[in-house]
Coordinates of C-alpha atoms in Angstrom, one line a residue:
I1113 CA 117.1 52.3 216.7
G1114 CA 115.0 54.5 215.1
G1115 CA 112.7 57.4 216.3
N1116 CA 114.5 60.9 217.4
Y1117 CA 117.3 59.5 217.9
S1118 CA 119.7 57.8 215.0
R1119 CA 122.0 54.7 216.7
E1120 CA 124.0 52.0 215.4
F1121 CA 126.1 49.6 217.4
F1122 CA 128.6 47.2 215.7
N1123 CA 130.3 45.0 218.6
M1124 CA 132.5 42.1 217.4
E1125 CA 134.0 39.6 219.7
G1126 CA 136.9 36.8 219.5
K1127 CA 138.2 34.4 221.9
G1128 CA 140.6 31.0 221.7
A1129 CA 143.1 29.0 223.7
Y1130 CA 145.7 26.7 222.7
H1131 CA 146.7 24.0 225.1
L1132 CA 150.6 24.4 225.5
S1133 CA 150.8 21.0 227.7
D1134 CA 149.3 19.6 230.3
L1135 CA 150.7 22.5 232.6
V1136 CA 149.7 25.2 230.3
T1137 CA 146.8 26.8 229.0
L1138 CA 147.1 30.0 226.6
G1139 CA 143.9 32.4 225.8
F1140 CA 142.8 35.4 224.9
D1141 CA 139.6 37.7 224.4
V1142 CA 139.4 40.4 222.2
K1143 CA 136.5 42.6 221.7
Y1144 CA 135.7 45.7 219.0
L1145 CA 133.0 48.4 219.4
A1146 CA 132.0 51.0 216.9
A1147 CA 128.8 53.2 217.4
V1148 CA 127.4 56.2 215.9
G1149 CA 124.4 58.1 217.1
A1150 CA 123.0 61.4 216.2
K1151 CA 120.0 63.5 217.2
R1152 CA 117.8 64.3 214.2
T1153 CA 116.4 68.1 215.8
D1154 CA 118.2 70.7 216.2
P1155 CA 121.1 71.5 217.7
R1156 CA 121.9 67.7 216.8
P1157 CA 124.9 66.4 218.2
E1158 CA 126.7 63.1 216.5
N1159 CA 128.9 60.9 218.4
T1160 CA 131.1 58.3 217.0
I1161 CA 132.6 55.9 219.3
T1162 CA 135.7 53.4 218.3
S1163 CA 136.7 51.0 221.8
F1164 CA 139.3 47.9 221.2
D1165 CA 139.8 45.3 224.5
I1166 CA 141.8 43.0 224.4
S1167 CA 143.0 40.3 227.6
P1168 CA 145.3 37.8 227.2
G1169 CA 145.4 34.8 229.7
V1170 CA 147.2 31.8 231.1
I1171 CA 145.7 29.0 233.4
F1172 CA 148.5 26.7 235.1
N1173 CA 146.7 23.4 235.9
L1174 CA 147.9 21.6 238.7
N1175 CA 145.5 18.7 239.0
K1176 CA 142.9 19.4 241.1
I1177 CA 144.0 22.7 241.8
K1178 CA 144.4 25.5 239.0
L1179 CA 145.9 29.3 238.9
G1180 CA 144.8 31.8 236.2
A1181 CA 146.2 35.0 235.5
N1182 CA 145.1 37.7 232.9
F1183 CA 146.1 41.3 231.7
R1184 CA 143.4 43.6 230.4
Y1185 CA 143.9 46.6 228.4
Q1186 CA 140.9 49.2 226.3
G1187 CA 141.7 52.0 224.3
S1188 CA 138.8 54.0 223.2
K1189 CA 137.9 57.3 222.0
E1190 CA 134.5 58.8 221.2
D1191 CA 134.0 62.4 219.4
I1192 CA 131.2 64.9 219.7
E1193 CA 130.3 67.0 217.0
I1194 CA 127.2 69.6 217.3
S1195 CA 125.9 71.1 214.3
T1196 CA 122.7 72.8 213.1
V1197 CA 120.3 73.2 209.8
T1198 CA 118.6 76.9 210.8
S1199 CA 120.9 79.6 212.0
N1200 CA 119.0 79.8 215.1
S1201 CA 121.2 79.9 218.0
F1202 CA 120.6 76.8 220.8
Q1203 CA 122.4 76.8 224.1
V1204 CA 124.4 73.9 225.0
F1205 CA 124.5 72.6 228.4
Y1206 CA 127.5 70.2 229.5
F1207 CA 126.9 68.3 232.9
K1208 CA 129.7 67.9 235.1
G1209 CA 128.1 65.5 238.0
L1210 CA 125.4 66.0 240.6
G1211 CA 123.6 68.5 238.9
V1212 CA 126.4 70.8 238.1
F1213 CA 126.8 72.2 234.6
S1214 CA 127.8 74.6 232.3
S1215 CA 126.2 76.4 229.2
T1216 CA 127.3 77.8 226.0
I1217 CA 126.3 79.0 222.3
E1218 CA 129.6 77.9 221.0
K1219 CA 129.6 74.4 218.9
D1220 CA 132.9 73.3 219.3
K1221 CA 133.7 69.9 219.1
R1222 CA 134.8 67.6 221.9
S1223 CA 136.6 64.4 222.4
N1224 CA 136.8 61.7 224.5
A1225 CA 140.0 59.6 224.4
S1226 CA 139.9 56.9 227.6
T1227 CA 142.5 54.1 228.4
L1228 CA 142.6 51.2 230.5
L1229 CA 144.5 49.5 232.5
G1230 CA 143.8 46.0 234.6
G1231 CA 144.1 42.3 235.3
G1232 CA 142.7 40.0 237.5
F1233 CA 143.8 36.2 239.1
Q1234 CA 142.0 33.1 239.6
F1235 CA 142.1 30.2 241.8
N1236 CA 139.7 26.8 241.3
F1237 CA 139.8 23.8 243.4
D1238 CA 137.7 20.5 242.6
G1239 CA 137.3 18.1 245.2
N1240 CA 134.8 15.0 245.4
S1241 CA 132.3 17.1 248.1
L1242 CA 133.9 20.6 247.6
A1243 CA 134.6 22.7 244.6
N1244 CA 135.7 26.1 244.4
V1245 CA 136.4 29.3 242.0
T1246 CA 137.7 32.6 243.5
E1247 CA 138.9 35.6 241.5
V1248 CA 140.0 38.9 241.8
N1249 CA 139.9 41.8 239.2
F1250 CA 141.5 45.2 238.9
H1251 CA 141.8 48.0 236.5
K1252 CA 142.8 51.8 236.6
K1253 CA 140.7 53.8 233.7
T1254 CA 141.8 57.9 232.9
T1255 CA 139.6 59.9 230.5
D1256 CA 141.1 62.8 228.7
I1257 CA 138.0 65.1 227.6
K1258 CA 139.4 67.5 225.5
R1259 CA 137.8 70.6 223.3
G1260 CA 138.9 72.3 219.8
T1261 CA 139.9 70.8 216.1
S1262 CA 143.4 71.8 215.6
F1263 CA 144.8 72.8 219.0
P1264 CA 142.6 70.6 221.7
L1265 CA 142.1 72.1 224.8
Q1266 CA 141.8 69.6 227.8
I1267 CA 139.1 70.5 230.4
V1268 CA 138.6 67.6 232.6
S1269 CA 140.3 64.3 233.4
L1270 CA 138.7 61.7 234.6
E1271 CA 140.6 58.7 236.8
K1272 CA 138.5 55.5 237.7
F1273 CA 139.7 52.6 239.8
Q1274 CA 137.7 49.8 240.5
T1275 CA 138.2 46.3 242.2
E1276 CA 136.2 43.2 241.9
A1277 CA 136.2 40.1 243.8
A1278 CA 134.3 36.8 243.9
T1279 CA 134.1 33.4 245.6
T1280 CA 132.1 30.4 244.6
F1281 CA 131.2 27.2 246.3
H1282 CA 129.7 23.9 244.6
F1283 CA 128.7 21.5 247.4
Q1284 CA 128.6 17.7 246.1
P1285 CA 129.6 19.1 242.4
G1286 CA 129.2 15.2 241.4
S1287 CA 126.0 14.5 242.6
N1288 CA 122.7 15.3 240.2
Q1289 CA 122.0 18.4 242.7
V1290 CA 123.5 22.5 241.8
N1291 CA 124.3 23.5 245.2
K1292 CA 126.1 26.7 245.2
L1293 CA 127.1 29.8 247.5
K1294 CA 128.4 33.0 246.2
L1295 CA 130.2 35.7 247.9
F1296 CA 131.0 38.7 246.2
F1297 CA 132.7 42.2 246.8
S1298 CA 133.4 45.4 244.6
D1299 CA 135.1 48.6 245.2
K1300 CA 135.0 51.2 242.7
H1301 CA 136.6 55.1 243.2
L1302 CA 136.3 58.1 240.1
Y1303 CA 137.8 61.2 240.6
G1304 CA 137.3 64.6 238.4
H1305 CA 140.1 66.8 238.2
E1306 CA 140.1 69.9 236.1
P1307 CA 143.0 71.3 235.0
V1308 CA 144.5 74.8 235.4
V1309 CA 145.8 75.7 231.9
E1310 CA 147.5 78.7 230.5
P1311 CA 148.4 79.6 227.0
K1312 CA 152.0 79.4 225.7
S1313 CA 153.1 81.2 222.1
E1314 CA 154.4 79.1 219.3
Q1315 CA 154.8 80.6 216.6
V1316 CA 151.6 82.1 214.9
N1317 CA 149.6 79.5 216.4
Y1318 CA 148.6 79.6 220.4
Q1319 CA 148.4 76.1 222.6
W1320 CA 148.1 75.9 226.1
S1321 CA 149.6 73.7 228.9
T1322 CA 148.8 72.2 232.3
A1323 CA 149.8 74.4 235.1
A1324 CA 148.0 72.7 237.6
K1325 CA 144.4 70.7 238.6
Y1326 CA 142.0 70.7 241.2
T1327 CA 139.7 67.9 242.2
L1328 CA 136.2 68.6 240.9
Y1329 CA 134.6 65.8 241.4
W1330 CA 134.7 62.7 243.5
H1331 CA 132.5 59.3 244.0
N1332 CA 133.1 55.9 245.7
E1333 CA 130.7 52.8 245.8
Q1334 CA 131.3 49.5 247.6
Q1335 CA 129.1 46.4 246.8
Y1336 CA 128.8 43.4 249.5
G1337 CA 126.4 40.5 248.3
A1338 CA 126.0 36.7 248.6
S1339 CA 123.5 34.3 246.9
Y1340 CA 122.7 31.2 247.1
S1341 CA 121.3 28.8 244.1
Y1342 CA 119.9 25.6 244.3
Y1343 CA 118.5 23.6 240.9
H1344 CA 117.2 19.8 241.1
L1345 CA 119.0 18.0 237.8
L1346 CA 117.4 15.3 235.2
D1347 CA 120.4 15.2 233.6
D1348 CA 123.3 17.2 232.1
N1349 CA 121.5 19.5 230.2
H1350 CA 118.2 19.6 231.9
F1351 CA 116.7 20.4 235.6
N1352 CA 113.7 20.0 237.2
W1353 CA 113.2 22.8 239.5
G1354 CA 115.6 25.2 241.2
G1355 CA 116.1 28.6 242.1
V1356 CA 117.9 31.7 243.3
V1357 CA 118.0 34.1 246.6
E1358 CA 120.3 37.1 246.3
A1359 CA 120.9 40.1 249.0
K1360 CA 123.2 42.6 248.7
I1361 CA 124.2 46.2 249.9
N1362 CA 125.8 49.2 248.2
P1363 CA 126.9 52.1 250.1
G1364 CA 128.2 55.4 248.2
E1365 CA 129.0 58.8 248.5
T1366 CA 128.9 61.2 245.8
S1367 CA 130.8 64.9 246.2
Y1368 CA 131.2 67.9 243.8
Y1369 CA 133.4 70.5 244.9
F1370 CA 132.5 74.1 245.0
V1371 CA 134.8 77.2 246.7
P1372 CA 134.1 77.0 249.4
E1373 CA 130.7 75.0 249.5
Y1374 CA 129.7 71.4 247.9
N1375 CA 127.1 69.2 246.7
R1376 CA 127.6 66.2 248.4
Q1377 CA 124.9 62.8 248.5
K1378 CA 125.4 59.2 250.7
I1379 CA 123.0 56.8 249.9
T1380 CA 122.9 53.3 251.2
L1381 CA 120.9 50.9 249.2
F1382 CA 120.0 47.2 250.0
H1383 CA 118.5 44.6 247.5
L1384 CA 116.7 41.5 248.1
N1385 CA 116.2 39.2 244.6
A1386 CA 114.9 35.7 244.4
T1387 CA 114.1 33.9 241.4
F1388 CA 112.1 30.3 240.7
E1389 CA 112.6 28.3 237.9
K1390 CA 110.3 24.9 236.7
G1391 CA 111.3 22.7 234.3
F1392 CA 109.5 20.6 231.5
R1393 CA 110.9 18.3 229.5
F1394 CA 109.1 16.3 226.4
P1395 CA 110.5 14.1 223.7
A1396 CA 110.8 17.2 221.1
A1397 CA 110.6 20.1 223.4
Q1398 CA 111.4 21.7 226.6
I1399 CA 109.7 24.6 228.6
V1400 CA 111.0 26.8 231.4
L1401 CA 108.8 28.7 233.5
T1402 CA 110.9 31.5 235.6
V1403 CA 108.8 33.8 238.3
D1404 CA 110.9 36.0 240.3
G1405 CA 111.0 39.7 242.2
G1406 CA 112.9 41.7 244.5
Y1407 CA 112.9 44.5 246.9
R1408 CA 115.0 47.7 247.4
F1409 CA 115.3 49.9 250.6
S1410 CA 117.4 52.1 251.7
H1411 CA 119.2 53.8 255.0
G1412 CA 121.3 56.4 255.8
N1413 CA 121.1 59.1 253.0
S1414 CA 121.5 62.6 253.2
L1415 CA 121.6 65.2 250.5
G1416 CA 123.4 68.5 250.5
I1417 CA 122.7 71.4 248.2
V1418 CA 125.2 74.6 248.1
E1419 CA 123.4 77.8 249.2
D1420 CA 125.6 80.6 247.9
E1421 CA 123.0 82.1 245.2
S1422 CA 125.3 82.5 242.5
L1423 CA 126.8 78.8 242.6
L1424 CA 123.1 77.9 242.5
K1425 CA 122.4 79.6 239.0
T1426 CA 124.7 76.4 238.0
V1427 CA 123.2 73.7 239.6
N1428 CA 120.2 71.8 238.5
T1429 CA 118.2 71.0 242.0
R1430 CA 115.0 69.9 240.2
L1431 CA 117.3 67.0 238.6
V1432 CA 119.3 66.2 242.0
Q1433 CA 116.6 66.2 243.8
H1434 CA 114.5 63.7 241.6
D1435 CA 117.1 61.4 241.5
F1436 CA 117.5 61.3 244.9
D1437 CA 113.8 60.7 245.9
Y1438 CA 114.5 58.0 243.4
L1439 CA 117.2 56.3 244.8
V1440 CA 115.9 56.3 248.5
T1441 CA 112.5 55.3 247.9
D1442 CA 111.3 51.9 248.2
N1443 CA 111.1 49.8 244.8
W1444 CA 109.3 46.5 244.0
N1445 CA 109.7 44.5 240.8
G1446 CA 108.6 41.0 239.8
G1447 CA 108.1 39.5 236.5
I1448 CA 107.1 36.5 234.6
T1449 CA 109.3 34.9 231.6
A1450 CA 108.5 31.7 229.6
K1451 CA 110.8 29.9 227.4
I1452 CA 110.0 26.9 224.9
G1453 CA 112.5 25.0 222.5
K1454 CA 112.2 22.7 220.3
N1455 CA 114.4 20.0 218.6
I1456 CA 114.8 20.1 214.9
M1457 CA 117.2 18.6 212.4
L1458 CA 118.8 20.6 209.7
G1459 CA 120.3 18.4 206.9
Q1460 CA 122.2 15.7 209.5
S1461 CA 122.7 18.6 212.2
P1462 CA 120.6 18.8 215.3
A1463 CA 119.7 22.1 216.4
Q1464 CA 116.8 24.1 218.3
L1465 CA 114.2 26.7 217.5
F1466 CA 113.2 28.6 220.6
L1467 CA 110.9 31.4 221.8
E1468 CA 111.1 33.8 224.6
T1469 CA 108.2 36.2 226.3
G1470 CA 108.5 37.9 229.5
Y1471 CA 106.5 40.5 231.4
R1472 CA 108.0 42.9 234.0
H1473 CA 106.5 45.4 236.4
V1474 CA 108.1 47.5 238.6
F1475 CA 106.6 49.6 241.4
S1476 CA 108.0 52.9 243.1
G1477 CA 107.1 54.0 246.4
L1478 CA 107.6 58.2 244.5
P1479 CA 104.6 60.7 244.7
G1480 CA 102.4 59.8 242.0
N1481 CA 103.6 55.9 242.3
P1482 CA 104.7 56.1 238.8
D1483 CA 105.4 52.1 237.6
W1484 CA 106.7 50.9 234.7
K1485 CA 106.2 47.6 232.7
T1486 CA 108.1 45.8 229.9
A1487 CA 107.2 43.4 227.6
E1488 CA 109.5 41.1 225.8
C1489 CA 109.2 38.4 223.1
K1490 CA 112.4 36.9 221.2
I1491 CA 112.6 34.1 218.4
G1492 CA 115.6 32.3 217.6
M1493 CA 118.1 29.5 217.0
N1494 CA 120.5 27.2 218.8
F1495 CA 122.9 25.1 216.8

């Protein structure tokens, strides 16, 4: 990706399964990410990211009931270096949370190392008139942010706890209709700890040890939602028409602690989304037209900013107020997409060429009525 920034991403994923017996199936999912990003103007930070994510799992097949479980581990690291070509001095800002920032002219190296541990459980029931899939996933992610090269000094420790649950009911699964009801829930808590460090002498070098730590940043967020899907099928691979209706609510609270004051915001968002699709089938091609739209509004919001003049010098009040106004203002969006697929033969193997093009418009109720327009086109092949 070019422009004022240079970014490269390499994503690799491998999945596999082994049918151990009629009762047990083993599987795994491995993901690897390598990324590099650099800014081309002074001061020019360069970010290097490496992430490894593995999820082994097992499924127990008990005829109409299947039980599954999986474990998840993720290790990732991000290195941040700042350099300049000219001899000018630049002020570098580090944002800590809810508009709070620190600034420095030092170009010291930063590193973020995180570890994620989690797992999940799955339940599946296949009946003649009703089928159900229920899953619960949870994880804890710890991130240590340090600065320095020879003897890194920890400056922030982040702890994230997240739980997700969803259940989907499929009515009359053997008919020529897809009739599904999905209920879902998620809960997320994030704590930012700032350590109190003290130097300790070790031979001729100085290192630091954590004497204590206190909570600097706190965020919690929940999501409750439901969606209903209906599609009328022509065969196993084509549908005549169908659509999805979804509603969800997101209450959240964020606090950044000072002594003795704090910044705090509470926002509750409501989302309503709907999608309608129509399929057309021809001997050598298929066409799917999609029209979708959504509406977002909020209720019961509040924003509190510190009042002490010395603390206000390290708070970007304009940024916080702008983000708060955007989230609590009504928002509408709509779009239309056309997907065209044409069947071809590559030697003796069937394939499909496809073209997907779409347009989306987002309207915001902010002063000045800013909106966003997006056009997208994709061309590819399915084997």
